PDB file of C-alpha atoms in Angstrom:
ATOM      1  CA  UNK A  28       0.000   0.000   0.000  1.00 79.00           C
ATOM      2  CA  UNK A  29       1.513   3.341  -1.086  1.00 82.00           C
ATOM      3  CA  UNK A  30       0.554   5.213   2.094  1.00 85.00           C
ATOM      4  CA  UNK A  31       2.359   2.792   4.406  1.00 87.00           C
ATOM      5  CA  UNK A  32       5.377   2.563   2.090  1.00 85.00           C
ATOM      6  CA  UNK A  33       5.785   6.363   1.992  1.00 85.00           C
ATOM      7  CA  UNK A  34       4.725   7.622   5.422  1.00 83.00           C
ATOM      8  CA  UNK A  35       5.401   4.716   7.781  1.00 86.00           C
ATOM      9  CA  UNK A  36       8.124   2.478   6.350  1.00 85.00           C
ATOM     10  CA  UNK A  37       9.946   5.018   4.159  1.00 80.00           C
ATOM     11  CA  UNK A  38      13.009   6.719   5.616  1.00 68.00           C
ATOM     12  CA  UNK A  39      13.171  10.253   4.158  1.00 79.00           C
ATOM     13  CA  UNK A  40      10.554  12.846   5.031  1.00 82.00           C
ATOM     14  CA  UNK A  41       9.200  14.982   2.223  1.00 84.00           C
ATOM     15  CA  UNK A  42      10.716  18.435   1.820  1.00 88.00           C
ATOM     16  CA  UNK A  43       8.645  20.861  -0.261  1.00 91.00           C
ATOM     17  CA  UNK A  44       9.491  24.332  -1.519  1.00 93.00           C
ATOM     18  CA  UNK A  45       6.918  26.562  -3.114  1.00 93.00           C
ATOM     19  CA  UNK A  46       6.116  29.856  -4.738  1.00 93.00           C
ATOM     20  CA  UNK A  47       2.995  31.801  -5.589  1.00 92.00           C
ATOM     21  CA  UNK A  48       1.942  34.518  -7.974  1.00 90.00           C
ATOM     22  CA  UNK A  49      -1.048  36.878  -7.869  1.00 86.00           C
ATOM     23  CA  UNK A  50      -2.286  38.275 -11.181  1.00 86.00           C
ATOM     24  CA  UNK A  51      -4.962  40.962 -11.468  1.00 82.00           C
ATOM     25  CA  UNK A  52      -7.979  40.199 -13.654  1.00 79.00           C
ATOM     26  CA  UNK A  53     -10.426  42.554 -15.382  1.00 78.00           C
ATOM     27  CA  UNK A  54     -13.324  43.526 -13.106  1.00 74.00           C
ATOM     28  CA  UNK A  55     -11.299  43.723  -9.876  1.00 73.00           C
ATOM     29  CA  UNK A  56     -10.677  40.033  -9.276  1.00 79.00           C
ATOM     30  CA  UNK A  57      -7.392  38.192  -9.363  1.00 85.00           C
ATOM     31  CA  UNK A  58      -5.899  34.787 -10.023  1.00 86.00           C
ATOM     32  CA  UNK A  59      -3.649  33.004  -7.549  1.00 87.00           C
ATOM     33  CA  UNK A  60      -1.166  30.488  -8.924  1.00 91.00           C
ATOM     34  CA  UNK A  61       0.755  28.216  -6.538  1.00 93.00           C
ATOM     35  CA  UNK A  62       3.613  25.894  -7.493  1.00 94.00           C
ATOM     36  CA  UNK A  63       5.345  23.322  -5.312  1.00 94.00           C
ATOM     37  CA  UNK A  64       8.419  21.169  -5.785  1.00 94.00           C
ATOM     38  CA  UNK A  65       9.539  18.181  -3.703  1.00 91.00           C
ATOM     39  CA  UNK A  66      13.264  18.320  -3.175  1.00 86.00           C
ATOM     40  CA  UNK A  67      14.256  14.694  -2.598  1.00 79.00           C
ATOM     41  CA  UNK A  68      11.474  12.121  -2.706  1.00 79.00           C
ATOM     42  CA  UNK A  69       8.221  12.063  -4.674  1.00 84.00           C
ATOM     43  CA  UNK A  70       5.552  11.595  -2.004  1.00 87.00           C
ATOM     44  CA  UNK A  71       1.883  11.446  -2.917  1.00 88.00           C
ATOM     45  CA  UNK A  72       0.192  14.128  -0.795  1.00 89.00           C
ATOM     46  CA  UNK A  73      -2.150  17.102  -0.710  1.00 90.00           C
ATOM     47  CA  UNK A  74      -1.248  20.516   0.725  1.00 90.00           C
ATOM     48  CA  UNK A  75      -4.245  22.792   1.377  1.00 91.00           C
ATOM     49  CA  UNK A  76      -3.919  26.340   0.020  1.00 89.00           C
ATOM     50  CA  UNK A  77      -6.063  29.048   1.671  1.00 89.00           C
ATOM     51  CA  UNK A  78      -6.494  32.633   0.433  1.00 84.00           C
ATOM     52  CA  UNK A  79      -8.164  35.009   2.922  1.00 84.00           C
ATOM     53  CA  UNK A  80     -10.117  37.918   1.441  1.00 82.00           C
ATOM     54  CA  UNK A  81     -10.634  41.276   3.143  1.00 80.00           C
ATOM     55  CA  UNK A  82     -14.325  40.525   3.681  1.00 83.00           C
ATOM     56  CA  UNK A  83     -13.374  37.388   5.664  1.00 86.00           C
ATOM     57  CA  UNK A  84     -14.146  34.803   2.985  1.00 85.00           C
ATOM     58  CA  UNK A  85     -11.599  32.031   2.583  1.00 88.00           C
ATOM     59  CA  UNK A  86     -10.943  30.463  -0.809  1.00 87.00           C
ATOM     60  CA  UNK A  87      -9.473  26.960  -0.599  1.00 88.00           C
ATOM     61  CA  UNK A  88      -7.695  24.920  -3.266  1.00 88.00           C
ATOM     62  CA  UNK A  89      -5.771  21.636  -2.913  1.00 90.00           C
ATOM     63  CA  UNK A  90      -2.170  21.412  -4.133  1.00 91.00           C
ATOM     64  CA  UNK A  91      -2.078  17.747  -5.211  1.00 90.00           C
ATOM     65  CA  UNK A  92       1.282  16.001  -5.479  1.00 90.00           C
ATOM     66  CA  UNK A  93       1.385  12.797  -7.508  1.00 87.00           C
ATOM     67  CA  UNK A  94       5.071  13.281  -8.416  1.00 87.00           C
ATOM     68  CA  UNK A  95       7.882  15.724  -7.646  1.00 90.00           C
ATOM     69  CA  UNK A  96       5.983  18.884  -8.686  1.00 92.00           C
ATOM     70  CA  UNK A  97       2.452  20.268  -8.538  1.00 93.00           C
ATOM     71  CA  UNK A  98       0.563  23.463  -9.299  1.00 91.00           C
ATOM     72  CA  UNK A  99      -2.899  24.874  -8.695  1.00 91.00           C
ATOM     73  CA  UNK A 100      -4.701  28.051  -9.677  1.00 88.00           C
ATOM     74  CA  UNK A 101      -7.822  29.782  -8.415  1.00 85.00           C
ATOM     75  CA  UNK A 102      -9.743  32.815  -9.655  1.00 83.00           C
ATOM     76  CA  UNK A 103     -10.995  35.055  -6.875  1.00 78.00           C
ATOM     77  CA  UNK A 104     -13.263  38.102  -6.765  1.00 76.00           C
ATOM     78  CA  UNK A 105     -12.658  40.697  -4.063  1.00 66.00           C
ATOM     79  CA  UNK A 106      -9.540  42.164  -2.463  1.00 64.00           C
ATOM     80  CA  UNK A 107      -7.043  39.792  -0.858  1.00 62.00           C
ATOM     81  CA  UNK A 108      -5.998  40.157   2.786  1.00 57.00           C
ATOM     82  CA  UNK A 109      -3.027  37.773   2.919  1.00 51.00           C
TER      83      UNK A 109
END
């Protein structure tokens, strides 16, 4: 079973580096693009990405790793807080 082989019996822990980019869209919205790269092993995993808007809404998107790299994008309306 892949889960046990990676997380229980495997020796190295995953090490992930990432970057993001925010691009303005017509009409006041924006797109968030997130990229991640595993540095040593290729674990299968999901990292939750949360974008908090100024009005308190939270936009969530999963960053799904099935190999050494992954990316996800989300279009958002409203100003971003962080």
